[in-house]
C-alpha positions as YAML, in Angstrom:
chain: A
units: angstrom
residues:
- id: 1
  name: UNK
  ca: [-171.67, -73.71, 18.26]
- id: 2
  name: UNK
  ca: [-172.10, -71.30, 21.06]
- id: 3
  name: UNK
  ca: [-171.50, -67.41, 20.57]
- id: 4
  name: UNK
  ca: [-169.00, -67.12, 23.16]
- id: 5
  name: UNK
  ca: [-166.98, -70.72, 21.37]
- id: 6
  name: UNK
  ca: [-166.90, -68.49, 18.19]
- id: 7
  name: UNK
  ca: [-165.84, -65.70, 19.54]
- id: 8
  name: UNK
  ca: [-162.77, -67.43, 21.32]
- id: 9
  name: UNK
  ca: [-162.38, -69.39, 17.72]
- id: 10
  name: UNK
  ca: [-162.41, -65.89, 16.44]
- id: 11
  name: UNK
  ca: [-159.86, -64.20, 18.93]
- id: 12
  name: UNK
  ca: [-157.32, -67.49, 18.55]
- id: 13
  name: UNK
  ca: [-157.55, -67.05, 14.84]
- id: 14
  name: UNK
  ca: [-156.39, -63.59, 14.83]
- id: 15
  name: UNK
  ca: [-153.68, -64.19, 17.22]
- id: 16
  name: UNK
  ca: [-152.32, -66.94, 15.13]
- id: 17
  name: UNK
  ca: [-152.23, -64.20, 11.62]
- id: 18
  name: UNK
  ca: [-150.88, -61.95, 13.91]
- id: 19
  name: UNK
  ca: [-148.03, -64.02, 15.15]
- id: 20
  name: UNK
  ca: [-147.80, -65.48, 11.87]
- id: 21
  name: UNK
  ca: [-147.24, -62.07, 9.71]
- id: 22
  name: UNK
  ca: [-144.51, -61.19, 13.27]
- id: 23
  name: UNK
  ca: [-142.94, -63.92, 12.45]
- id: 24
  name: UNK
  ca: [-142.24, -63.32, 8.78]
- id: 25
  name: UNK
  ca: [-141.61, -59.48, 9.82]
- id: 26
  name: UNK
  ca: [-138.66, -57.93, 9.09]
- id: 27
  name: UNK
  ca: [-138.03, -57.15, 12.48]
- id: 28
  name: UNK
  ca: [-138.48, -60.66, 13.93]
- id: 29
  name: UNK
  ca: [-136.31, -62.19, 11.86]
- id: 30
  name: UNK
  ca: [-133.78, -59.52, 13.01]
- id: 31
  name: UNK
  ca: [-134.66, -60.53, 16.74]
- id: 32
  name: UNK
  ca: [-134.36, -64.29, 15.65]
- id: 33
  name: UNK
  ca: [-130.70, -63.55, 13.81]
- id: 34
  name: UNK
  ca: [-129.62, -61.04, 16.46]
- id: 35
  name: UNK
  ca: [-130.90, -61.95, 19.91]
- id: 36
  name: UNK
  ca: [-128.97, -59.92, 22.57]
- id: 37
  name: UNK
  ca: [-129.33, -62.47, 25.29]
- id: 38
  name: UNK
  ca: [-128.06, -65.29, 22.60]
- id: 39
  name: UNK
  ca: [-124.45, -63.56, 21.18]
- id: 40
  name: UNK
  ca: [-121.75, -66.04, 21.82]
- id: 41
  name: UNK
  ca: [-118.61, -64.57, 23.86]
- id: 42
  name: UNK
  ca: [-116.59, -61.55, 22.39]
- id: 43
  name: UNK
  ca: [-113.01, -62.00, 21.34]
- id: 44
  name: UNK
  ca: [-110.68, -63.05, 23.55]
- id: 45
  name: UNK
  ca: [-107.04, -63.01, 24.01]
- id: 46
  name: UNK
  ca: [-104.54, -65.59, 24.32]
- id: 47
  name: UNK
  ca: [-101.09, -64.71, 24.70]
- id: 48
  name: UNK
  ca: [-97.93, -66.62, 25.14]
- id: 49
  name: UNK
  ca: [-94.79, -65.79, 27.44]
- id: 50
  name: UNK
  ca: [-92.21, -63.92, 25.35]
- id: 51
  name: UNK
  ca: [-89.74, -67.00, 24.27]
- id: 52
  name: UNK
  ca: [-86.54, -66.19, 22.29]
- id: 53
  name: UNK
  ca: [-87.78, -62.29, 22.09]
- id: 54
  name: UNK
  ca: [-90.85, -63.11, 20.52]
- id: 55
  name: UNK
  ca: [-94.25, -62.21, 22.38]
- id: 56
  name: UNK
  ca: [-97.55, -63.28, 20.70]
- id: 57
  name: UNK
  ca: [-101.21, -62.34, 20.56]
- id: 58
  name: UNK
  ca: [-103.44, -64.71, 19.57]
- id: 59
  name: UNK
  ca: [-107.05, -63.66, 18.65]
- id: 60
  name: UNK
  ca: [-109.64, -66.42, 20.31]
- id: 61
  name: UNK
  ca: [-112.79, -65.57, 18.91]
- id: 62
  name: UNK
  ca: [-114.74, -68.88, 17.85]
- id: 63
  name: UNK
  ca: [-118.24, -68.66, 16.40]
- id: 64
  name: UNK
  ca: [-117.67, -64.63, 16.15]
- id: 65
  name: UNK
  ca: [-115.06, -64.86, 13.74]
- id: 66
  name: UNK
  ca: [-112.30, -63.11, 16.00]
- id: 67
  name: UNK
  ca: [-114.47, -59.30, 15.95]
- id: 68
  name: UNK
  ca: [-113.07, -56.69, 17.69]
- id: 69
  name: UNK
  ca: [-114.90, -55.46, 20.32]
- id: 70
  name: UNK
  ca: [-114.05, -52.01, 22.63]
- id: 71
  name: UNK
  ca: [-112.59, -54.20, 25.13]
- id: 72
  name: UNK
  ca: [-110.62, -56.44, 23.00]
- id: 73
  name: UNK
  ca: [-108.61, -53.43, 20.74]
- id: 74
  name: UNK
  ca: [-108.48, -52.07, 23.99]
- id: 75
  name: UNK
  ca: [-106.45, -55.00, 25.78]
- id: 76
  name: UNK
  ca: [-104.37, -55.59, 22.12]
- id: 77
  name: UNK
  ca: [-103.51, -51.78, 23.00]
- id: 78
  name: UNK
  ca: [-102.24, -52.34, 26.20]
- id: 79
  name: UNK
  ca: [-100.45, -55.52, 25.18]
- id: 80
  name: UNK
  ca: [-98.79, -53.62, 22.41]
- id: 81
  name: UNK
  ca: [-97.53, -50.72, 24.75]
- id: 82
  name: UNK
  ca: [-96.33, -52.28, 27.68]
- id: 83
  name: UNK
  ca: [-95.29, -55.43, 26.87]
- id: 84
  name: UNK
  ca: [-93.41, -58.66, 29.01]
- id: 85
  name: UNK
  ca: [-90.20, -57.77, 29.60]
- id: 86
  name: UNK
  ca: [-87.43, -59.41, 27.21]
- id: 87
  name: UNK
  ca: [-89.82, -58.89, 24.25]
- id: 88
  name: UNK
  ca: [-88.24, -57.88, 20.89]
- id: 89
  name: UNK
  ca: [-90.47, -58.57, 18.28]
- id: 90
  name: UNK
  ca: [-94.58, -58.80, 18.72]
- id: 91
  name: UNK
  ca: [-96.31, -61.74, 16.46]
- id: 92
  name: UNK
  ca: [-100.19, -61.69, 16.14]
- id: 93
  name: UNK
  ca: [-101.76, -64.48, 15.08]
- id: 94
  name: UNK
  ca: [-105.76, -65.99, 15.18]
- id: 95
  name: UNK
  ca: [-107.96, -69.03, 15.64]
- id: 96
  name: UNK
  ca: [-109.04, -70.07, 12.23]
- id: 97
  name: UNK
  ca: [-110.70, -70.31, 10.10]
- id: 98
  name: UNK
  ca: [-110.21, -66.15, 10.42]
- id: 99
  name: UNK
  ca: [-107.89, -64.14, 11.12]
- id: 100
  name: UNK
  ca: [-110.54, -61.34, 12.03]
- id: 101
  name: UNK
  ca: [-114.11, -60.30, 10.55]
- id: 102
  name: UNK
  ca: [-113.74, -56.45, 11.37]
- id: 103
  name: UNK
  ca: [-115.75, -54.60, 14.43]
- id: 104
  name: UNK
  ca: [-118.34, -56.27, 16.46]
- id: 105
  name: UNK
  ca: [-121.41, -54.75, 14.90]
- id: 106
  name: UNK
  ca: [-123.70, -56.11, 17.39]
- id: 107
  name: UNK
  ca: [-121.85, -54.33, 20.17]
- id: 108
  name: UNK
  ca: [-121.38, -51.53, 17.97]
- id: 109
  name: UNK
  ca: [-125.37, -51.19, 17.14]
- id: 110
  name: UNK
  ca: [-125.99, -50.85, 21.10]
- id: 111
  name: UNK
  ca: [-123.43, -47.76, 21.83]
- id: 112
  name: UNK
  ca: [-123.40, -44.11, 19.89]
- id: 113
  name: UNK
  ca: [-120.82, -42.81, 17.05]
- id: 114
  name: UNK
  ca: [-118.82, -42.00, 19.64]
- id: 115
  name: UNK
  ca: [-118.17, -44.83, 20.75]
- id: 116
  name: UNK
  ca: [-117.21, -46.65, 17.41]
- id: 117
  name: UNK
  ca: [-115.16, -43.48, 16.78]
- id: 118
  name: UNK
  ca: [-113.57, -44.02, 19.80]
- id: 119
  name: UNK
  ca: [-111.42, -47.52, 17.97]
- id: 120
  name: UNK
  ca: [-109.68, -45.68, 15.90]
- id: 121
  name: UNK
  ca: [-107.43, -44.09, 18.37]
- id: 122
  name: UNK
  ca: [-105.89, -47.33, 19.43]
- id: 123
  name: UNK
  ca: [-104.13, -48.84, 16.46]
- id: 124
  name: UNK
  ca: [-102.26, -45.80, 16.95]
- id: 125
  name: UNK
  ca: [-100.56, -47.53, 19.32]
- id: 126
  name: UNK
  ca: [-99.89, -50.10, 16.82]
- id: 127
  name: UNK
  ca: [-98.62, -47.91, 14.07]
- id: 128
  name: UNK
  ca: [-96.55, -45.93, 16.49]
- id: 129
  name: UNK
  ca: [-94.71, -48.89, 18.41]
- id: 130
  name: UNK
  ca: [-91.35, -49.10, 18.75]
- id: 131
  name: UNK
  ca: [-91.34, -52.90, 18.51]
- id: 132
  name: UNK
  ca: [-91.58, -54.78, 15.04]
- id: 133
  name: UNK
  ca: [-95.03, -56.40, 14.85]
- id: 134
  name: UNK
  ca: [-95.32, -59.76, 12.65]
- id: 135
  name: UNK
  ca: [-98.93, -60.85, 11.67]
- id: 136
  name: UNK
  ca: [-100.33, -64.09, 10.49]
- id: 137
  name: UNK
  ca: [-103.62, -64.05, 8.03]
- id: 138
  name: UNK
  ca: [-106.29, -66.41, 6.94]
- id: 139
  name: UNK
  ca: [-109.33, -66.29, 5.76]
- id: 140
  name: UNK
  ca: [-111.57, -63.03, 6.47]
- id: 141
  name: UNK
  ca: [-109.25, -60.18, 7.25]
- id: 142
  name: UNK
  ca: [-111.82, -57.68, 6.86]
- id: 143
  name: UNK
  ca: [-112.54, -53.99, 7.97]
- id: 144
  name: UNK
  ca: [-111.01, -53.31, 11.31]
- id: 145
  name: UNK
  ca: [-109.00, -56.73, 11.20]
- id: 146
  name: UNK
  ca: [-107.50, -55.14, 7.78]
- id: 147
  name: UNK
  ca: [-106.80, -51.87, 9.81]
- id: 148
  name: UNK
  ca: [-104.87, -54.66, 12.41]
- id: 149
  name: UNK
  ca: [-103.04, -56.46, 9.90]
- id: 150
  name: UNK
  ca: [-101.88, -53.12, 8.19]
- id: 151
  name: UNK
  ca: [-100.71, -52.07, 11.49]
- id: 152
  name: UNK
  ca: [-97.65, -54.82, 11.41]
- id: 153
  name: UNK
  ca: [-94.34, -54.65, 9.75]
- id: 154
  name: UNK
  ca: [-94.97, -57.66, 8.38]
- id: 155
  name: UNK
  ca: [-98.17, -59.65, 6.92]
- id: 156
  name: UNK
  ca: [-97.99, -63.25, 5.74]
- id: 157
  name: UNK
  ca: [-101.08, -64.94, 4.44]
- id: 158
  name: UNK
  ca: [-102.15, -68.64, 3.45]
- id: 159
  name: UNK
  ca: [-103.94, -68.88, 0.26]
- id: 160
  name: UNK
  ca: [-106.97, -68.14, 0.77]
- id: 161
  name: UNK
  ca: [-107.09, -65.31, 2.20]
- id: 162
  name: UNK
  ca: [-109.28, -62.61, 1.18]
- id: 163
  name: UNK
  ca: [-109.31, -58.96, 2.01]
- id: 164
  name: UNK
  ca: [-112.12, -56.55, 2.41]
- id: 165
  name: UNK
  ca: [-113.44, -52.91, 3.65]
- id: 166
  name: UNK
  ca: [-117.60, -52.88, 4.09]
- id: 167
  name: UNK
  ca: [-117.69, -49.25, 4.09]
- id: 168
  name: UNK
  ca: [-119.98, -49.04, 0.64]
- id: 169
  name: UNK
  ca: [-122.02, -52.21, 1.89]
- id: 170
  name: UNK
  ca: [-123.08, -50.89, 5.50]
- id: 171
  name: UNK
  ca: [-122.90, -47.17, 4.72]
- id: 172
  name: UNK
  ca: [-120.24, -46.65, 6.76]
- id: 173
  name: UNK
  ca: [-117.64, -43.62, 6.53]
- id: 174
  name: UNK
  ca: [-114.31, -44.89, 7.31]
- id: 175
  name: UNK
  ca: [-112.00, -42.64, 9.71]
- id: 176
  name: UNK
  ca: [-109.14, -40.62, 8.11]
- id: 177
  name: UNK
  ca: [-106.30, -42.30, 10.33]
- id: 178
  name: UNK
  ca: [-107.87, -45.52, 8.20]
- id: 179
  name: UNK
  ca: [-108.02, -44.27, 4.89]
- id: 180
  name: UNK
  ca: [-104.62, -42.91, 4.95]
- id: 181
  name: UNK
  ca: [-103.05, -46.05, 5.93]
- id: 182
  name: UNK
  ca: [-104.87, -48.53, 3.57]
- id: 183
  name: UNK
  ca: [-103.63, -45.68, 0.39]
- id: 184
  name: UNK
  ca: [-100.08, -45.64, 1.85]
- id: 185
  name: UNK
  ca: [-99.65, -49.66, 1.55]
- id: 186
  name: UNK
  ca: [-102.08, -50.47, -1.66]
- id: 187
  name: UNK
  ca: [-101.80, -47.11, -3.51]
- id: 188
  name: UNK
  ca: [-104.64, -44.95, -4.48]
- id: 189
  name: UNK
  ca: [-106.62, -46.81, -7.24]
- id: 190
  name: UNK
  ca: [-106.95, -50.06, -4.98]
- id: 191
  name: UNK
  ca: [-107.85, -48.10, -1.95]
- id: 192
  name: UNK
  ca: [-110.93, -46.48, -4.17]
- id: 193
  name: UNK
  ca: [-111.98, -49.94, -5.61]
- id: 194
  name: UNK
  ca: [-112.67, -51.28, -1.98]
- id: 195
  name: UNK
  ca: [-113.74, -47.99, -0.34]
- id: 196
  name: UNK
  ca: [-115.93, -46.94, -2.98]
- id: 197
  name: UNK
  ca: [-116.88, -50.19, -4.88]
- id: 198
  name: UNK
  ca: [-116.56, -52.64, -1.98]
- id: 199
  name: UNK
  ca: [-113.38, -54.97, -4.14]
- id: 200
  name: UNK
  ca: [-112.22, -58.00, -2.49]
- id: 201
  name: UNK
  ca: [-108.50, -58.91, -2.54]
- id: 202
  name: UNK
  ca: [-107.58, -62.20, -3.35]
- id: 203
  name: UNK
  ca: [-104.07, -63.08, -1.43]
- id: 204
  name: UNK
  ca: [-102.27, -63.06, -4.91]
- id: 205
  name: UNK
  ca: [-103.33, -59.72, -5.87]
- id: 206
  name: UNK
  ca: [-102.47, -58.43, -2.10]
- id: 207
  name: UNK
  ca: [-98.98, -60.32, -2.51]
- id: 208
  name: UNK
  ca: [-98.75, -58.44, -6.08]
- id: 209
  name: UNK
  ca: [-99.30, -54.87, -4.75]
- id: 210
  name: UNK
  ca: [-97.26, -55.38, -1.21]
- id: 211
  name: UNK
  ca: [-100.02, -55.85, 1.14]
- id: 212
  name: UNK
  ca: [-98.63, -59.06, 2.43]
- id: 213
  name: UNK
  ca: [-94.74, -59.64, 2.57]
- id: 214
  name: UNK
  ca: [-94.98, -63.70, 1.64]
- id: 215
  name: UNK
  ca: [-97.88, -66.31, 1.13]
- id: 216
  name: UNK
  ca: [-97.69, -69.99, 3.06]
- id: 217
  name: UNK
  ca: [-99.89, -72.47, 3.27]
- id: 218
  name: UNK
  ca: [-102.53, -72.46, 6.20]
- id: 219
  name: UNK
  ca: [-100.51, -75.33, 7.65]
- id: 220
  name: UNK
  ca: [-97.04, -73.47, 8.13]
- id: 221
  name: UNK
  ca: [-98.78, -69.76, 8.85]
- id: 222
  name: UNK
  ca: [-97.90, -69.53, 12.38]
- id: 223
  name: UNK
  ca: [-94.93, -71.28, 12.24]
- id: 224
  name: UNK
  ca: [-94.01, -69.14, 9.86]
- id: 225
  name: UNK
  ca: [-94.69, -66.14, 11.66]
- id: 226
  name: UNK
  ca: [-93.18, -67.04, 14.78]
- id: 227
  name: UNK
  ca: [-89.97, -67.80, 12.42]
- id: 228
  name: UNK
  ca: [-90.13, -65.07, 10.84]
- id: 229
  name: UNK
  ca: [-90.14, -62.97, 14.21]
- id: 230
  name: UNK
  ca: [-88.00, -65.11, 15.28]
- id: 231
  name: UNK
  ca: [-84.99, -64.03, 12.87]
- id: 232
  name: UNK
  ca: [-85.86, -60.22, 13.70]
- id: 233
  name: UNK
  ca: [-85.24, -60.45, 17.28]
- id: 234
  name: UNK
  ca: [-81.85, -61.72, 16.45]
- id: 235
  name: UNK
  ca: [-80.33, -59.06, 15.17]
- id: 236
  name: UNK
  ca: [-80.09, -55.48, 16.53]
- id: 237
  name: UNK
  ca: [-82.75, -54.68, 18.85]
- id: 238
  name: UNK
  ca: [-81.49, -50.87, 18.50]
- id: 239
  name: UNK
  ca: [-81.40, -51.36, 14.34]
- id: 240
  name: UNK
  ca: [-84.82, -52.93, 14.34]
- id: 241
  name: UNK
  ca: [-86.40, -50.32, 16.82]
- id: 242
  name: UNK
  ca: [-84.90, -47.53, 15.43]
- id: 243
  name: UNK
  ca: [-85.21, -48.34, 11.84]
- id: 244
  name: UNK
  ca: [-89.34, -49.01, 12.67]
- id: 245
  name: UNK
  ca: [-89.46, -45.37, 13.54]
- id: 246
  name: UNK
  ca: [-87.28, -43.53, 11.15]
- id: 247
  name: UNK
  ca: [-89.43, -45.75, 8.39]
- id: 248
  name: UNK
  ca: [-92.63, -44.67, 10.55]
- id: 249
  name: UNK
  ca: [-91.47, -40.74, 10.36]
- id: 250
  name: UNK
  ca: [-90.59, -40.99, 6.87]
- id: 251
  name: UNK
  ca: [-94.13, -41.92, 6.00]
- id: 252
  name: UNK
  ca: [-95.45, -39.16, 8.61]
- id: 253
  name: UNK
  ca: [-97.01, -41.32, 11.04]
- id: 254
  name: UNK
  ca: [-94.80, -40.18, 13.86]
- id: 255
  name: UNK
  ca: [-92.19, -37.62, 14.92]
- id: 256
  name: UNK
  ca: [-89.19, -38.90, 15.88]
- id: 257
  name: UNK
  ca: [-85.99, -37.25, 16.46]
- id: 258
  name: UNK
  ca: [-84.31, -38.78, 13.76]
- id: 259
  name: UNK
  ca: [-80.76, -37.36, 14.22]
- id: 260
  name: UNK
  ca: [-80.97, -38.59, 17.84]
- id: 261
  name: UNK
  ca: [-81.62, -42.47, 17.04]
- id: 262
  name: UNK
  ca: [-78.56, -42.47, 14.23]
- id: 263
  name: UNK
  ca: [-76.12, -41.18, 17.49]
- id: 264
  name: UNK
  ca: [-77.84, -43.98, 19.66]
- id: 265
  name: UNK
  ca: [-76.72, -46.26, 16.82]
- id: 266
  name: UNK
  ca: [-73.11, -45.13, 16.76]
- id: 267
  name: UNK
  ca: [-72.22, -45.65, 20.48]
- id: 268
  name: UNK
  ca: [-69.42, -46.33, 21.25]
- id: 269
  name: UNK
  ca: [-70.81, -49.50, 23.04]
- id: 270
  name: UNK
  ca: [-73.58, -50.34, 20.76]
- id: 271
  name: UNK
  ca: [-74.56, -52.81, 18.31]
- id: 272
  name: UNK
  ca: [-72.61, -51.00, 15.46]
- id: 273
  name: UNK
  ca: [-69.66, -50.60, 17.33]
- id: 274
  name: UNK
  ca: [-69.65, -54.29, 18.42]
- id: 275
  name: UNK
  ca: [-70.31, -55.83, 14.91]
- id: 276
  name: UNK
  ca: [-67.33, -53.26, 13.14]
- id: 277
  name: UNK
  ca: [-64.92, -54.65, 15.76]
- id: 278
  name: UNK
  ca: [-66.29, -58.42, 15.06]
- id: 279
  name: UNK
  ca: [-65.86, -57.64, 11.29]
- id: 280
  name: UNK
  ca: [-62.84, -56.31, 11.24]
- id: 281
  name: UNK
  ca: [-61.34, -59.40, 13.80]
- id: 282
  name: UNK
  ca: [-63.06, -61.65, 11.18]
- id: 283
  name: UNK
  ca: [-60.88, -60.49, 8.52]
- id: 284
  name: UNK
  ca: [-57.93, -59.66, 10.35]
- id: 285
  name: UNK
  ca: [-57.85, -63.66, 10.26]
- id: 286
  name: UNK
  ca: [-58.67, -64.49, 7.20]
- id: 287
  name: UNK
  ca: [-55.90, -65.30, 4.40]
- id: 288
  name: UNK
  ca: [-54.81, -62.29, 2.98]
- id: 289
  name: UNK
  ca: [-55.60, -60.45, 6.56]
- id: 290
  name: UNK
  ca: [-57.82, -56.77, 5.84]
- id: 291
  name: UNK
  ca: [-56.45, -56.31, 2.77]
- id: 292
  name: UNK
  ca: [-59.59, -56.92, -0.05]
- id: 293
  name: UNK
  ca: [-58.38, -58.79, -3.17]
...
């Protein structure tokens, strides 16, 4: 064997251990889980014309598990504020087999801490909506999806459902606005477990403590929902709006002129005005006229 045959025989050999001990290297493996150029599509949005009152936003995230990335929170925030017109009551559902796996992390690992700090302003808009907001859950409703779903009125959940915050896994400290909320609907000791000791939440033990108003099976979720929404938009739309504030204000989430709203209420055209005169007509003909017995 020539000199210059073992020294390429040499050189090859090297270059093979070094892509070999790349290849098991931490960082490749990273490159091979994460590669930039191969993420599949952010979440998208799907929404449906406003039908009976009820406008919905459907989370269409596929392989990504419905994330939320800057652009989607931002377009759920838009949604939220300025709505189609005719809309009473705002139902958010999602693609299964999730209803949302929390921030996207890869876009998240590409900008600064400002830029992740920047989510938290918009479910503001959420908590401080005027409209009742229905939301449907399954599966993983974790992190910033929890911070979504906590954001509604009202949560229904299928069975499975499990509920989580990775702030103790990633390192992560969790904004105040956040905090707050999660404590307000699960109470202190709860919030601690998953903040501090990363605790999952079955759907039974969310049901048990009020984090989700009813659980149905995956089948009848958004059916359910939309029903559910449904029946809201039929009553008052100045009860339902008005009541979401005062019951926002009362928690401190929002000032509201409180005394204001109860004089909208008592108009002499209003809702209230309209369903005393149908009540009293109602008994006016029924035997025994307005007299109670």
């Amino acid at each position: 064997m020539s000199t210059m045959t073992r020294i390429g025989r040499t050189v090859s050999l090297t270059r093979t251990r070094i892509d070999n001990r790349w290849r098991r290297s931490t960082r490749w493996l990273r490159a091979r889980r994460h590669p930039r150029l191969a993420v599949p599509p952010a979440t998208t949005l799907i929404t449906h014309k406003a039908q009976d009152g009820v406008f919905e936003i459907r989370l269409s995230g596929g392989a990504r598990r419905n994330v939320l990335g800057r652009s989607t929170i931002d377009e759920i925030e838009q949604l939220v504020a300025t709505p189609p017109h005719g809309t009473r009551v705002i139902v958010i559902t999602a693609e299964p087999p999730d209803f949302c796996a929390g921030y996207d992390l890869v876009e998240a690992s590409r900008g600064t801490a400002d830029d992740l700090i920047a989510h938290e302003r918009n479910f503001a808009t959420l908590r401080t909506s005027v409209l009742p907001i229905v939301v449907a859950l399954q599966g993983n409703v974790i992190g910033g999806g929890l911070e979504l779903a906590l954001s509604a009125d009202v949560r229904i959940a299928s069975p499975e459902t499990r509920f989580a915050v990775p702030a103790a896994k990633l390192g992560l400290v969790y904004s105040e606005a956040g905090v707050r909320l999660v404590k307000e609907v699960i109470g202190e000791s709860f919030a601690r477990a998953m903040f501090l000791a990363g605790r999952e939440l079955s759907a039974d033990t969310a049901l048990s403590i009020g984090l989700v108003t009813e659980i149905v099976g995956r089948d009848q979720l958004r059916a359910r929902a939309l029903e559910y929404a449904t029946n809201i938009a039929t009553w008052s739309f100045t009860a339902a709006t008005g009541n979401r504030q005062i019951l926002d204000a009362v928690d401190g989430r929002v000032a509201v002129d409180t005394a204001e709203l109860r004089h909208t209420s008592f108009a002499p055209h209003g809702d209230l005005s309209q369903s005393i005169t149908d009540f009293v007509k109602r008994r006016a003909q029924a035997p025994g006229g307005l007299v109670e017995k």
